[in-house]
JSON list of C-alpha atoms in Angstrom, two decimals:
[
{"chain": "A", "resi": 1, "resn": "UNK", "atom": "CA", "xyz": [144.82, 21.97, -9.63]},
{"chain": "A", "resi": 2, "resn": "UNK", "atom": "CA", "xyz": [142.90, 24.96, -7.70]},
{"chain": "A", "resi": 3, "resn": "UNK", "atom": "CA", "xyz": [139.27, 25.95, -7.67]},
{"chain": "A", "resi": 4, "resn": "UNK", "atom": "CA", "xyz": [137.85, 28.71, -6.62]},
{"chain": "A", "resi": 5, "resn": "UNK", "atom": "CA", "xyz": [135.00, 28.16, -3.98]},
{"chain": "A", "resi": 6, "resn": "UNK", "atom": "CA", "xyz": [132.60, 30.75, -2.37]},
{"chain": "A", "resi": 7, "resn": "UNK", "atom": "CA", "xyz": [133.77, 32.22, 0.76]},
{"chain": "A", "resi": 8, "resn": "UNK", "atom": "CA", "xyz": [130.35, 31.96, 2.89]},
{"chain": "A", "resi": 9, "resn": "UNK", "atom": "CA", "xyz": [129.44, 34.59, 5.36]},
{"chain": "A", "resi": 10, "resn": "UNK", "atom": "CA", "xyz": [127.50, 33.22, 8.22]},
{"chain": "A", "resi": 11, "resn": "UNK", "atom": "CA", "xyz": [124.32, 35.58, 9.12]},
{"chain": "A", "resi": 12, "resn": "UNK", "atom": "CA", "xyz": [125.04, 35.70, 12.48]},
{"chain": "A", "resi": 13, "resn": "UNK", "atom": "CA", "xyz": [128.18, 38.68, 11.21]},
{"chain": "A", "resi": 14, "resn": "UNK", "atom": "CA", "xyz": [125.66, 39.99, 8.07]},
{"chain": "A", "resi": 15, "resn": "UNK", "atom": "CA", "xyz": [122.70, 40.27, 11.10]},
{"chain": "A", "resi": 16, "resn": "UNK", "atom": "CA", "xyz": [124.13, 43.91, 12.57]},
{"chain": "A", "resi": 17, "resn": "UNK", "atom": "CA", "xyz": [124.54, 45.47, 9.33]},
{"chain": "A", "resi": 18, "resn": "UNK", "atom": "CA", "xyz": [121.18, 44.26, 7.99]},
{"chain": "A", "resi": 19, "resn": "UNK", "atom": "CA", "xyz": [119.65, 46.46, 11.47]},
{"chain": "A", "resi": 20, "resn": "UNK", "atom": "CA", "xyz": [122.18, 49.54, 10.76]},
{"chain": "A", "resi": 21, "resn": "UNK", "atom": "CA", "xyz": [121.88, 50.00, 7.38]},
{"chain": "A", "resi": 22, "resn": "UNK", "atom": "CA", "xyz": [118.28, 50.90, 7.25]},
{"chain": "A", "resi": 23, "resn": "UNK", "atom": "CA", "xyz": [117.94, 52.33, 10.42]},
{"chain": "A", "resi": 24, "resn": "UNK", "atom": "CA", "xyz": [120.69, 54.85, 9.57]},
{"chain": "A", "resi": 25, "resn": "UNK", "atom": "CA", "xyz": [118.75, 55.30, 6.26]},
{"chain": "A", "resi": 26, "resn": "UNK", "atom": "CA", "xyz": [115.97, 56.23, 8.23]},
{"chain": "A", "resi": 27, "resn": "UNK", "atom": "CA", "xyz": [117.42, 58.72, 10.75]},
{"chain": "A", "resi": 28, "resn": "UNK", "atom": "CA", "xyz": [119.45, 60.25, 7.76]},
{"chain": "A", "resi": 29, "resn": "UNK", "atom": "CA", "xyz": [115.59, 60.93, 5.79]},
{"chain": "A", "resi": 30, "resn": "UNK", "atom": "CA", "xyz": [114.25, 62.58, 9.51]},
{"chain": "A", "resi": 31, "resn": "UNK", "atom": "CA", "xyz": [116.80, 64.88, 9.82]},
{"chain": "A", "resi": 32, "resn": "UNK", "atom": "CA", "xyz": [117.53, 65.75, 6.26]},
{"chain": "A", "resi": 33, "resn": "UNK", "atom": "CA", "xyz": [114.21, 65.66, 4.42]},
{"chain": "A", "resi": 34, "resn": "UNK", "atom": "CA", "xyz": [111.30, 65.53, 6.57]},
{"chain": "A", "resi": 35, "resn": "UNK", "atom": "CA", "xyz": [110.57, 68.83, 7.24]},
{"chain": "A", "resi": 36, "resn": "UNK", "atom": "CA", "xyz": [107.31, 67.42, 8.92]},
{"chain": "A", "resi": 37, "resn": "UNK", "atom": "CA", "xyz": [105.93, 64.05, 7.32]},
{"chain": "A", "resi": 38, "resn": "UNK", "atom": "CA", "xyz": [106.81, 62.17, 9.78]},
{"chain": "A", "resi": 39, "resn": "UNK", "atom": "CA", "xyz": [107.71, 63.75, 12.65]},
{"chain": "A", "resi": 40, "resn": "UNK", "atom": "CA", "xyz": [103.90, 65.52, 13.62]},
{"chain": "A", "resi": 41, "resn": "UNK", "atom": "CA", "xyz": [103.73, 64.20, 16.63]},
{"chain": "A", "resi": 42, "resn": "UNK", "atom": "CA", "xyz": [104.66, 67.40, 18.47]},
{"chain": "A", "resi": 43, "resn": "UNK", "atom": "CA", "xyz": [106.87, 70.03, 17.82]},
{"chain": "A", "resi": 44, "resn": "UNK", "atom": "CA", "xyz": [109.94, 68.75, 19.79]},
{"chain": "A", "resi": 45, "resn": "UNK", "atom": "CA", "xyz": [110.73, 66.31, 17.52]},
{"chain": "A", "resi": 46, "resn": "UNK", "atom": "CA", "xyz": [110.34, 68.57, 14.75]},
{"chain": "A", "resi": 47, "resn": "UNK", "atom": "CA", "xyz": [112.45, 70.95, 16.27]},
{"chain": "A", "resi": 48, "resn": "UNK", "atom": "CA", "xyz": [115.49, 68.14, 17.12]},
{"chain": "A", "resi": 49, "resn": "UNK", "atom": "CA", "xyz": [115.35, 67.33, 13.22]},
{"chain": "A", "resi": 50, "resn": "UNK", "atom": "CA", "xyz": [115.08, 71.43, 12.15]},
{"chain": "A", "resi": 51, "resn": "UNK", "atom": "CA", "xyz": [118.21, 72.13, 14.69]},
{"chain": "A", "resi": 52, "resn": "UNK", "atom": "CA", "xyz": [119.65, 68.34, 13.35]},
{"chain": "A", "resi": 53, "resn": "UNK", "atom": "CA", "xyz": [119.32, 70.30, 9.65]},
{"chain": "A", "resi": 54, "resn": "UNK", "atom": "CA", "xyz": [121.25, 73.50, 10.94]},
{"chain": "A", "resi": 55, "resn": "UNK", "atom": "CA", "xyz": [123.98, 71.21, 12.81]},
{"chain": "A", "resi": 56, "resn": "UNK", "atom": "CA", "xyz": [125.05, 69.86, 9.46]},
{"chain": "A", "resi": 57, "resn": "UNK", "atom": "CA", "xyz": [124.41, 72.65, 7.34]},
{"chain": "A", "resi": 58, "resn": "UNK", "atom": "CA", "xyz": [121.53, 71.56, 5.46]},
{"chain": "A", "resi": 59, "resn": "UNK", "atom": "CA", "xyz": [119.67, 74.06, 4.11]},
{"chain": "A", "resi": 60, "resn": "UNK", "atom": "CA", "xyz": [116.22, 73.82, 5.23]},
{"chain": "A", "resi": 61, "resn": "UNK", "atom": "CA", "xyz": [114.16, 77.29, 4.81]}
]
């Protein structure tokens, strides 16, 4: 007779994709939808995400 058990995942392989995931979330929202919210703190970094925008063709004004 068979039974199906849980195949476990130790944390130490789930730990890289728990820091990617959300990080890439958050660089995808600066370049893509920002347009300024965040990045105020001078107007290189605004200017990385507007040229970021242009680089893959999001519209943007």
């Amino acid at each position: 007779m068979s039974t199906l058990s849980a195949r476990h995942i130790p944390l130490s392989h789930l730990a890289p994709w728990l820091l990617a995931v959300p990080a890439l979330l958050l660089l995808g929202y600066l370049v893509l939808m920002d347009n300024g919210a965040v990045s105020q703190t001078g107007g290189y970094l605004h200017e990385l995400m507007h040229d970021g925008r242009h680089l893959l063709g999001v519209p943007c004004h």
